[in-house]
Every structure is written in C-alpha cells, then in structure tokens.
Short mmCIF file of C-alpha atoms and ligand atoms in Angstrom, two decimals:
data_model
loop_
_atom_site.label_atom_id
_atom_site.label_comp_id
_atom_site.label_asym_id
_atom_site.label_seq_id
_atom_site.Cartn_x
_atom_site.Cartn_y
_atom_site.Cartn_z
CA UNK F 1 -27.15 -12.38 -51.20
CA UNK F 2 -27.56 -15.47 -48.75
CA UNK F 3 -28.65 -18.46 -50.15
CA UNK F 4 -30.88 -21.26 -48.50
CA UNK F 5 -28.23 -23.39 -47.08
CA UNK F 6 -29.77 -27.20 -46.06
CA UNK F 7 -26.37 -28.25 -45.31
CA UNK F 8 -25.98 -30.82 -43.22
CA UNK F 9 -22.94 -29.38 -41.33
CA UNK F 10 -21.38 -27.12 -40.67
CA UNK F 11 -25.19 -25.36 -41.27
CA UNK F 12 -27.02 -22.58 -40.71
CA UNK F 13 -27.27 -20.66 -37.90
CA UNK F 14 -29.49 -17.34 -36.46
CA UNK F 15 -29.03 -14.13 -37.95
CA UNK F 16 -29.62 -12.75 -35.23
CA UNK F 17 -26.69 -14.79 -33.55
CA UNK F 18 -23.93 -14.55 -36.46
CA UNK F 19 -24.64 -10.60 -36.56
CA UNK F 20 -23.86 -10.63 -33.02
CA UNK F 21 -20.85 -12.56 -33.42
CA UNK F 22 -19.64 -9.76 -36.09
CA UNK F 23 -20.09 -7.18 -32.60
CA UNK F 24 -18.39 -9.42 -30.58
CA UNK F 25 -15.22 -9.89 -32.43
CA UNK F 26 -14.62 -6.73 -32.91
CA UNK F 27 -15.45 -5.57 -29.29
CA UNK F 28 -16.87 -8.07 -26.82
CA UNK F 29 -19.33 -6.40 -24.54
CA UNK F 30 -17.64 -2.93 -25.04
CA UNK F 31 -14.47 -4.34 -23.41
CA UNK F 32 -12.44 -2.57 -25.84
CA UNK F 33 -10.79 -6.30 -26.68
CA UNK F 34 -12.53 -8.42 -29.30
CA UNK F 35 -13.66 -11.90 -28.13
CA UNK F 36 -11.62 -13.89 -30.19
CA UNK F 37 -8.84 -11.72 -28.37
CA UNK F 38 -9.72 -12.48 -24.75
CA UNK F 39 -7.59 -14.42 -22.62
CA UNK F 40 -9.43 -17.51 -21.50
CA UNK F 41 -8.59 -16.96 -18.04
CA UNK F 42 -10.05 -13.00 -17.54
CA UNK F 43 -13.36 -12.08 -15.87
CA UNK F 44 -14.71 -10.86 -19.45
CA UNK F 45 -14.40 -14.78 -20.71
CA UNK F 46 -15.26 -15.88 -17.52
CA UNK F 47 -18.88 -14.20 -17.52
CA UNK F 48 -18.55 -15.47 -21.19
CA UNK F 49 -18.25 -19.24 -19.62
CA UNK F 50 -20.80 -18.85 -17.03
CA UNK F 51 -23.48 -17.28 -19.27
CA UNK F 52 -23.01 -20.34 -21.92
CA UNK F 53 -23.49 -22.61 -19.37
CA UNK F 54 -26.52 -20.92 -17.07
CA UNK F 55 -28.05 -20.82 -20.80
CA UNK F 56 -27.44 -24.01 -21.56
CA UNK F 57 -28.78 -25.55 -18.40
CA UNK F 58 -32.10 -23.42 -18.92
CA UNK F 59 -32.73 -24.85 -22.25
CA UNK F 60 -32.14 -28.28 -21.51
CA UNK F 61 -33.67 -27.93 -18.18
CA UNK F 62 -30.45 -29.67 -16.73
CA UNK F 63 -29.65 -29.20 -13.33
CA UNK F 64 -26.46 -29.63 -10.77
CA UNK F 65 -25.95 -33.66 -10.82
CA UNK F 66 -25.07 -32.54 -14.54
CA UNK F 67 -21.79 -31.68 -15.74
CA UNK F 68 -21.94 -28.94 -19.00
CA UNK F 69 -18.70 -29.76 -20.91
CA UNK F 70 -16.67 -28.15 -23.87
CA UNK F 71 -14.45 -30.13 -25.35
CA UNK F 72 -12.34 -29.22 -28.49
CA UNK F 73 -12.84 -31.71 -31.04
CA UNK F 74 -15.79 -33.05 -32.99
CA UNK F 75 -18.29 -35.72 -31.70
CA UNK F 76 -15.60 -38.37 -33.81
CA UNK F 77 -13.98 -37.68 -30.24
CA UNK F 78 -16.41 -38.95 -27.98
CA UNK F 79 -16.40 -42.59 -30.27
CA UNK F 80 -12.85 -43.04 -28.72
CA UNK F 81 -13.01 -41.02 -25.59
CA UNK F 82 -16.02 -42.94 -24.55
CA UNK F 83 -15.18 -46.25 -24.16
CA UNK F 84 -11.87 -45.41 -23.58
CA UNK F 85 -13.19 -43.80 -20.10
CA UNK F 86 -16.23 -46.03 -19.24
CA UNK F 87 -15.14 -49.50 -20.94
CA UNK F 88 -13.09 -52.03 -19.17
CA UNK F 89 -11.17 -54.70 -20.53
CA UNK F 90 -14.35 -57.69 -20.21
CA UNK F 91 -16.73 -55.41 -20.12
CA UNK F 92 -19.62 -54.70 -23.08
CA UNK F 93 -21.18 -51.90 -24.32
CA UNK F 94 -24.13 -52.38 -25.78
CA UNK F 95 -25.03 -50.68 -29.62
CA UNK F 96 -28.13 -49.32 -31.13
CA UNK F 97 -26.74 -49.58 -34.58
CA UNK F 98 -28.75 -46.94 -37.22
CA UNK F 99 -26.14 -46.19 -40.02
CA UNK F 100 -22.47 -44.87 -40.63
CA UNK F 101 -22.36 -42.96 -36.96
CA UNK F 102 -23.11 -46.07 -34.66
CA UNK F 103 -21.10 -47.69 -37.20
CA UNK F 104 -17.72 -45.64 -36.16
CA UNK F 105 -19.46 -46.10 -32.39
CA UNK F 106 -18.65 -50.31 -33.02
CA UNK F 107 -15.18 -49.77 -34.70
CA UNK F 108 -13.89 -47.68 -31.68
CA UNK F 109 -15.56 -49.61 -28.60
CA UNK F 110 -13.72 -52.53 -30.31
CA UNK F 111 -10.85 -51.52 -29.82
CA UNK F 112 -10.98 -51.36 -25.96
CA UNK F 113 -13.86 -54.00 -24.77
CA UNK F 114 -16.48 -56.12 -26.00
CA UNK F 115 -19.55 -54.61 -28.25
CA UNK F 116 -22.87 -56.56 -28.60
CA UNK F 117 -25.08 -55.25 -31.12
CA UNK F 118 -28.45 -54.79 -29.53
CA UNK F 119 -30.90 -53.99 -32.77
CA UNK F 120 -29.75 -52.80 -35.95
CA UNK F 121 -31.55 -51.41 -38.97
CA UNK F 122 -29.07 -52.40 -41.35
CA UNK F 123 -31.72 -54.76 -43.00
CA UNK F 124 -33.60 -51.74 -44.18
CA UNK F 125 -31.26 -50.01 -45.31
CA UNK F 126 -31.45 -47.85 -42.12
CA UNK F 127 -34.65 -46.62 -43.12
CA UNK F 128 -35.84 -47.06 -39.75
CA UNK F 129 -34.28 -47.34 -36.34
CA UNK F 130 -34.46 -50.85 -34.70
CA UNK F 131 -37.44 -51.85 -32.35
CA UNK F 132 -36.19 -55.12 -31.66
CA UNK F 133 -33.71 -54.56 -29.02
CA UNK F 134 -31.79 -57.71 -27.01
CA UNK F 135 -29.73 -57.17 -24.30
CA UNK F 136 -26.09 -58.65 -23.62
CA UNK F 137 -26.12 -59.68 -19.84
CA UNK F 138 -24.57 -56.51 -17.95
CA UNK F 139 -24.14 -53.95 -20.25
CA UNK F 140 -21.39 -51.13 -18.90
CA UNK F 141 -23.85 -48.72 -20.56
CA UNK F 142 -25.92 -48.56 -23.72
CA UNK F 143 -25.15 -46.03 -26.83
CA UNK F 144 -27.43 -44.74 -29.52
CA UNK F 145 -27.47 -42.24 -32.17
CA UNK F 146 -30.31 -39.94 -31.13
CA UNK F 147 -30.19 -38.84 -35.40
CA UNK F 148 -29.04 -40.13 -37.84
CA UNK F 149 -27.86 -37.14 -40.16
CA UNK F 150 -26.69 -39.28 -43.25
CA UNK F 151 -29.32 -41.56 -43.46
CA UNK F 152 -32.10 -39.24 -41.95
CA UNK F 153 -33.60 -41.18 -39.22
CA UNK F 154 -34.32 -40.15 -35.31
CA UNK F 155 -35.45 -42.00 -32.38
CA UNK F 156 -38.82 -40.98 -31.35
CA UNK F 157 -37.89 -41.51 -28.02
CA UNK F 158 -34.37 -43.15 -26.42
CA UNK F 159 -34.08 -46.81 -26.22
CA UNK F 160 -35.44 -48.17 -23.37
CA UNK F 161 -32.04 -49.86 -22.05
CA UNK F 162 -31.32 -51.65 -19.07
CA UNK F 163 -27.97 -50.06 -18.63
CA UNK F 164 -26.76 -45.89 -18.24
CA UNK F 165 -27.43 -44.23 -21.87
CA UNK F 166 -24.69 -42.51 -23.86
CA UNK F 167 -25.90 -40.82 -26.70
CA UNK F 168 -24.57 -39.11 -30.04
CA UNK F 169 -26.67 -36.29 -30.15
CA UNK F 170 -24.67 -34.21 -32.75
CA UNK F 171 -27.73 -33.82 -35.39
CA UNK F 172 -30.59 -33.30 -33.13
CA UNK F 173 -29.43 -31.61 -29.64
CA UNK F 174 -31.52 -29.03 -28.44
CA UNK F 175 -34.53 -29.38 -31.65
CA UNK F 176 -36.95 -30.63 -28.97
CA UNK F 177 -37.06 -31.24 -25.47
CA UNK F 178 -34.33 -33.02 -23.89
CA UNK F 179 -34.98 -36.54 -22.66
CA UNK F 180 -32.30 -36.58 -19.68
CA UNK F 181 -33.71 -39.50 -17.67
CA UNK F 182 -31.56 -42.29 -17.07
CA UNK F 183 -27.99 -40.75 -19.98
CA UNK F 184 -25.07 -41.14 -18.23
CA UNK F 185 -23.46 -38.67 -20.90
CA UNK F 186 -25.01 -36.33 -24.61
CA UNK F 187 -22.62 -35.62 -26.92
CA UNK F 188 -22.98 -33.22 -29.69
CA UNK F 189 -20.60 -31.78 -32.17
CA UNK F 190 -21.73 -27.96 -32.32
CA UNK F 191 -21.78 -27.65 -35.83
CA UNK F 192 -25.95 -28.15 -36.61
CA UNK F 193 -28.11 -26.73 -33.86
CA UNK F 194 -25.71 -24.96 -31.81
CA UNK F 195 -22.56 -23.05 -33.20
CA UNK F 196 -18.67 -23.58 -35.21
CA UNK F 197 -17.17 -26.88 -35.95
CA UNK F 198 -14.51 -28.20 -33.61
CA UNK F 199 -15.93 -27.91 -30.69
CA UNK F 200 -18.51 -30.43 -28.79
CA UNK F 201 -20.66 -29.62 -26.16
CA UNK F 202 -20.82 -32.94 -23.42
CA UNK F 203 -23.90 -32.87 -20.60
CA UNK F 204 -22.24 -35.59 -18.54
CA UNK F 205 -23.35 -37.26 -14.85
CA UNK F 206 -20.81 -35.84 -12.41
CA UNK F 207 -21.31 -39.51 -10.51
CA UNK F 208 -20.69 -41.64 -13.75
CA UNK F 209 -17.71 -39.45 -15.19
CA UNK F 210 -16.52 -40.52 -11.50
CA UNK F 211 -16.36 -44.07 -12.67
CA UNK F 212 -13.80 -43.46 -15.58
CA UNK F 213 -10.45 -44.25 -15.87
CA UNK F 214 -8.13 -42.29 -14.40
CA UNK F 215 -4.77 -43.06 -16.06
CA UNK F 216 -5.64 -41.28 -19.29
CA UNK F 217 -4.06 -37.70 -20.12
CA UNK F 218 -5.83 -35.28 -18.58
CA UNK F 219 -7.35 -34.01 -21.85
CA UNK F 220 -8.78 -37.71 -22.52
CA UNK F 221 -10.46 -37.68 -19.32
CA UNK F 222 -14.21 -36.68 -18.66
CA UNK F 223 -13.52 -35.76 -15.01
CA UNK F 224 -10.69 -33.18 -16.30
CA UNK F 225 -12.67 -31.38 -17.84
CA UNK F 226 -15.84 -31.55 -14.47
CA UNK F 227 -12.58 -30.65 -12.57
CA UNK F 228 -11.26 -27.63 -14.26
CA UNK F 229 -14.38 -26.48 -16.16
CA UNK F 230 -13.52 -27.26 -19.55
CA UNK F 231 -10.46 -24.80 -19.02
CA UNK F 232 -7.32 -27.41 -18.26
CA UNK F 233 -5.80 -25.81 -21.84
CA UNK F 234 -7.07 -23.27 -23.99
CA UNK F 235 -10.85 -24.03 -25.12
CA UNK F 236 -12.15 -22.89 -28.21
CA UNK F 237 -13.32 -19.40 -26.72
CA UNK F 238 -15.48 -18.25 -29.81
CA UNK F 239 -16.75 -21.44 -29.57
CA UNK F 240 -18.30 -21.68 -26.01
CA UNK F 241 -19.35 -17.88 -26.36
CA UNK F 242 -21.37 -19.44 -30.10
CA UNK F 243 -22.89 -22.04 -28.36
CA UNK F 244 -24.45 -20.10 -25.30
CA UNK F 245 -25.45 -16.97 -27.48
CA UNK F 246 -27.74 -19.70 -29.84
CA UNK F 247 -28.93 -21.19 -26.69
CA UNK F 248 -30.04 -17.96 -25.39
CA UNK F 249 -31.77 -17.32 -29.12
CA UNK F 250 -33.40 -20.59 -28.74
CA UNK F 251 -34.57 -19.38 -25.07
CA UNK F 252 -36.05 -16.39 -27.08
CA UNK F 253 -37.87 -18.73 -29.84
CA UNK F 254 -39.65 -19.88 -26.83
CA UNK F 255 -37.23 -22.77 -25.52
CA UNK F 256 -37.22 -26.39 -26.68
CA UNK F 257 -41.05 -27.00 -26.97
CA UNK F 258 -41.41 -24.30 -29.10
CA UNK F 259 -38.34 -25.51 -31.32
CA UNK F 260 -39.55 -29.21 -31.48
CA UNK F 261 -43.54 -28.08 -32.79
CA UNK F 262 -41.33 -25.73 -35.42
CA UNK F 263 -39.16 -28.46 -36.32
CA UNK F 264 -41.90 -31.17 -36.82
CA UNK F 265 -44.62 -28.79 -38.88
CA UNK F 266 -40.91 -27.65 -40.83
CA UNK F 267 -40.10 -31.40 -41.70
CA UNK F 268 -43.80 -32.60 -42.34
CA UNK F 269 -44.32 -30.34 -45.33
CA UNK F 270 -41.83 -31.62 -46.71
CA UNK F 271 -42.79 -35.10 -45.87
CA UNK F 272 -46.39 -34.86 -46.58
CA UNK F 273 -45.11 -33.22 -50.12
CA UNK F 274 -42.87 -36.84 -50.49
CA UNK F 275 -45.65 -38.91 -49.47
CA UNK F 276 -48.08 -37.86 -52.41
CA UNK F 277 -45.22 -37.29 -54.73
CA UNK F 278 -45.13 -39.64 -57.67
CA UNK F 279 -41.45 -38.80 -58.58
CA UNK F 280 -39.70 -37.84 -55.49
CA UNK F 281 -39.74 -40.54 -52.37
CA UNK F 282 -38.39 -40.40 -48.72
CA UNK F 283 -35.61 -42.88 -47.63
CA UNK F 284 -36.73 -43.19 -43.91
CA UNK F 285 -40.05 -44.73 -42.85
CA UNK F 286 -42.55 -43.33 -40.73
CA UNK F 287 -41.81 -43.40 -37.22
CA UNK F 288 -38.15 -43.26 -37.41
CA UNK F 289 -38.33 -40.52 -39.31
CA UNK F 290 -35.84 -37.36 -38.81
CA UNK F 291 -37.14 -33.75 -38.51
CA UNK F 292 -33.39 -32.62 -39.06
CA UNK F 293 -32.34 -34.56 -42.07
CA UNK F 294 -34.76 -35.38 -44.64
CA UNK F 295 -32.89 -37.82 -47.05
CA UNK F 296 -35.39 -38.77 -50.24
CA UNK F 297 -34.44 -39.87 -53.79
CA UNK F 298 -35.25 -39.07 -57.23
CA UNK F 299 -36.26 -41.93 -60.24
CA UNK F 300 -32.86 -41.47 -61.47
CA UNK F 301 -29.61 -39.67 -60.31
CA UNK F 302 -30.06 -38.00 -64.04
CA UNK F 303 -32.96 -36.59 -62.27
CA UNK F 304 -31.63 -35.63 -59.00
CA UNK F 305 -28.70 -33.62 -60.49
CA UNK F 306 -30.59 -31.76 -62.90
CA UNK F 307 -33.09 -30.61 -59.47
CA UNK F 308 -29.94 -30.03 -57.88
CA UNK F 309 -28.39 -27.92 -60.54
CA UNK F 310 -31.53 -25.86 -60.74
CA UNK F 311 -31.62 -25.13 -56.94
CA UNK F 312 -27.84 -24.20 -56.70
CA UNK F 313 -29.47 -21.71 -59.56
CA UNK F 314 -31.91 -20.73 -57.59
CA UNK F 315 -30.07 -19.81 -54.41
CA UNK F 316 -31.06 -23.43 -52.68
CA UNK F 317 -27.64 -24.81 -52.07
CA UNK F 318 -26.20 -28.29 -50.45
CA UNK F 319 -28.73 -30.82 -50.88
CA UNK F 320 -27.01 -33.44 -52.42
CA UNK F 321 -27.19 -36.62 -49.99
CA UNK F 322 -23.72 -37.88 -48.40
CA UNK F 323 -21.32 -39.00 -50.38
CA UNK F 324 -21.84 -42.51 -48.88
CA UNK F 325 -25.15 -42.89 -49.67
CA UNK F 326 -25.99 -41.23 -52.85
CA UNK F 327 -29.69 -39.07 -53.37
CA UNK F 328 -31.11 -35.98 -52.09
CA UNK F 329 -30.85 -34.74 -48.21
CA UNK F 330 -32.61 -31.51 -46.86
CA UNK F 331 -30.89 -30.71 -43.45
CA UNK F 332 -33.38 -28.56 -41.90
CA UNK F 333 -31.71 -27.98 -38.41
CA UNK F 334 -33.47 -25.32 -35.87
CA UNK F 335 -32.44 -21.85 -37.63
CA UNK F 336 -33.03 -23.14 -41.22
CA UNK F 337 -36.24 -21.25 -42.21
CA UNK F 338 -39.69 -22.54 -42.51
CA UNK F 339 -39.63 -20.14 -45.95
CA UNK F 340 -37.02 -22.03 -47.14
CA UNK F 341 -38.50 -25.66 -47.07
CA UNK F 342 -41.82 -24.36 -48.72
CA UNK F 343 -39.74 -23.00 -51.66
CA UNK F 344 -37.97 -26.12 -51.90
CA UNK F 345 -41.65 -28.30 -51.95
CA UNK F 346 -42.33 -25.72 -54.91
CA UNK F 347 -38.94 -26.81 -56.67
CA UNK F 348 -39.94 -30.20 -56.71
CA UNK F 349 -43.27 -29.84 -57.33
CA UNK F 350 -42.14 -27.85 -60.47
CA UNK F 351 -39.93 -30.62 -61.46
CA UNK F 352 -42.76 -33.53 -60.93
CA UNK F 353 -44.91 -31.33 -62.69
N1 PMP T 1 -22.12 -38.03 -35.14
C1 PMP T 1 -23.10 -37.55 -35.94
C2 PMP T 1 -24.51 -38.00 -35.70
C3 PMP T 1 -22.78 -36.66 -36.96
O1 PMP T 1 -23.73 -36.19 -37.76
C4 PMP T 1 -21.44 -36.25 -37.14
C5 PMP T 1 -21.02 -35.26 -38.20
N2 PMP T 1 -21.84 -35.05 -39.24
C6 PMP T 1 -20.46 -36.79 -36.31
C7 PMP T 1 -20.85 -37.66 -35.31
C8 PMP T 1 -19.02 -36.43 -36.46
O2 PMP T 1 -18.80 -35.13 -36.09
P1 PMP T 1 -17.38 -34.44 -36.24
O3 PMP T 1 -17.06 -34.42 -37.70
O4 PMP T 1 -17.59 -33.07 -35.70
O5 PMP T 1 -16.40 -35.23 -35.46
#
C-alpha cells in the first residue's frame, strides 16, 4: 500500500502521471522502444521535447521572448551558474535573504562579484520574508527565493526590485499562477511540483541570457542551452518527458488558477487547525506563509517524535522538519492529496486531545 508521503523532496507526484511513466518505459507511444531507451536525437524524443515544452509554455502562460530550459543538475546549479553568467567582476547582485536557500544564493555570488543584502528575515527566525527592502545603487539583477521549503515561508508576491529578477523557484513553481513580469530567469529543481531529481527546469529571457558571459564551457552557459535546445549533450530524457506529462496533468486539474485555490484551501486547514491548537504551533507568520511547506512545532521534541512515530504507523510518512532546523514540516506540494492533510489535522488533533 502507498503511504501519505509529505516529503519535502523528492515528493509526490500524480498517479495518473507515474502510471503513465510505467507505459512509457516499457513502450513509449507504441514505438516498440521504451523511453528511457530512446536516443535523444530521434523524432520519437523529439515530439517528446516539443510536447514538454508547448505544455509548459501553456501552463505558465509563457510566450516566445522566453527561453524553456532543461538543465541536468539540481537548482544547487543555478547558485553558481547564475552569477557566474550574469555577475561581473564590480558588479552587485542584490539578495532577498529568507533562510538556508538564499543563504547558499550569498556564498556562491561571493565568490564572483559583490552581494548586498537587500532585507533579510534572519531576525525572526525566517518566520517571515522581509518587507523592508534597500537597494544597493545598480543592482546587475535582484534574486529571491520564491519558497522557502525548510523554513516554510513564500512570497505573496515577488519583490518589487529595481533591477531584472532571478528567482529560486524550486518549492513552489507551477502551484499558482506564474508572476513573469519583469524575471530575467525561474529556476526550479523538478523534484516537488514537477517530476525526478536531477534535472531543473530554467524559463530564461532570450535577451538577458544574451548578456552572459561567453567564455564559460558550453554546459555552464545559459545561451548553450537557448542555442541547442537543452540538447548540446545528453539531457536527462525521462526527465524532460516527467516534467511535460505533469504539466499537461496540471493543464487537466484546470491549469495554475485552479492549482493555487487547491493549494491555499489544502494549506489553510492545516493552518487554521495550528492557529486554534493549544499544543501544536506554526513556525511562519501570516503573510509569509507557505502553501507548500508547512513547518510547525510541538511543546517538546519528546512530543514531536512520539506524533511522528505514530504517523509513520499510520501510513503518514516524512514529516520530520529538516535536519537544520529541527520540528515538524508537512510538504504539501500540488499532487499531495487534500485527503491526506485532513487525516493528518485528525492525528494531531488526537494527540492534543
Ligand atoms: N532551492 C530550494 C528552494 C530547494 O528547496 C532546494 C532543494 N530542496 C534546492 C534549492 C536545492 O535543490 P537540489 O538539491 O536539487 O540542487
């Protein structure tokens, strides 16, 4: 039997899309080859390729001055590959710091140009995400962490920055509508809302991967990838073919509207449950709170691993907070059922009770 997996990633994904997967590795679209068997540069990957990326476009309602990327590697990538393209020696990027991610964002920037914090919630504990934002003078471009999956907050809406956006959209892509006005480049590591590990998905502007470096390798470079479609090496077929087959399920759930009013009445049960709970209490504050990672905390950690050993019991599995920060997390990404947060407000009622 399945259990109720609230991992925080790699995490659940659609039935519907993983028993379609089972098909397709076997026999992709009655080819007589199974996908993960395909060479990456036939027509039956090809119409693979195209469909992941017409999908992707619909859902995120991106159109042509967009580049969709795949690049093999985790969003840890983009921390390095970033400001390694964009940065110049001199120049400053400008950081929306909100936990461990943005954290990793500073230590990499670093190491190539200059980084001026622009808000941090470090003060609360990164219970919140900033609202008091200062500007260096002429920011190369501004980054943020649209979620932050460890400590479980999300901007409401992207910093309003004077400067091109990059954001680390790993935890949150694609769980409500896109806000592509003035991002210079998304990043998201596939493995929450949108397929395996190991692979990232990057929605870049063609003009401002133009402006990068171009005495990187070729596989460091943003406008490689634009160039050649993501297929200068080998990609991580399976991967691309995941990504656009839950992209076309999330078309089906009734696109990214649809997702985000699932995702918010998914998180605010368990919220509202927190709220009037006299035992169990949320980490993040209203407002910056995330509707993909719900991080809360017991009276005791005696406490939280006894209500974690009884959900493990009960079929509830991976809710034990990072190891980083200690406490409870329920990741609660766009195919995690609705079921399965109500009968995890019942296991904590029961314990409260
Ligand atoms: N950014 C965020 C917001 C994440 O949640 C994660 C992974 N949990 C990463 C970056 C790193 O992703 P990866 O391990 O795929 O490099």
């Amino acid at each position: 039997m399945r259990k109720l997996n609230f991992s925080s990633g790699p995490a659940t994904l659609p039935e519907e899309v993983l028993r379609k997967a089972q098909e397709a590795i076997w026999d992709l679209d009655g080819s007589g080859i199974g996908l993960l068997e395909h060479s990456h540069r036939g027509k039956e990957f090809g119409r693979v390729l195209d469909g992941a990326e017409a999908a992707i476009r619909e859902v995120g309602g991106i159109g042509e001055s967009y580049a969709i990327l795949f690049v093999t590697a985790g969003a840890t990538q983009h921390f390095a590959m970033v400001p390694e393209n964009f940065l110049g020696p001199g120049e400053t990027v400008d950081v929306c710091h909100t936990g461990a991610w943005s954290q990793k964002v500073i230590e990499e920037a670093r190491r190539v140009g200059k980084v001026h914090v622009a808000g941090s919630s470090e003060a609360t504990k990164f219970s919140t995400v900033p609202t008091e934002l200062t500007w260096s003078a002429s920011p190369r471009y501004v980054h943020y962490t649209s979620n932050e999956t460890i400590y479980g907050t999300e901007w409401a809406s992207p910093p309003p920055a004077p400067a091109p956006l990059v954001c680390d959209a790993s935890s949150d892509i694609f769980s409500r509508p896109l806000p592509l006005a003035n991002h210079a480049l998304i990043y998201a590591g596939a493995q929450k809302n949108l397929g395996p590990s190991g692979i990232s998905l990057v929605i870049a502007d063609k003009q401002f991967v133009e402006t990068g470096r171009t005495d990187l390798p070729p596989l460091a470079q943003y406008r490689v990838y634009v160039k050649e479609r993501s297929l200068h090496n080998t990609p991580n077929t399976f991967g691309i073919w995941m990504i656009g087959e839950v992209c076309r399920w999330i078309l089906a759930q009734g696109g990214l509207e649809a997702m985000g009013a699932r995702n918010a009445a998914k998180a605010k049960l368990l919220y509202d449950y927190l709220d009037g709970s006299k035992t169990w209490r949320a980490h993040a504050q209203p407002g910056s709170r995330s509707n993909m990672n719900v991080t809360f905390r017991g009276p005791s950690a005696g406490h939280e691993d006894a209500l974690i050993a009884t959900a493990e019991a009960r079929g509830l599995s991976g809710l034990r907070g990072h190891r980083s920060v200690g406490g409870m997390r329920a990741s609660i990404y766009n195919a995690f059922p609705e079921e399965g947060v109500r009968r995890l407000v019942a296991l904590l009622q029961e314990h409260e009770a």
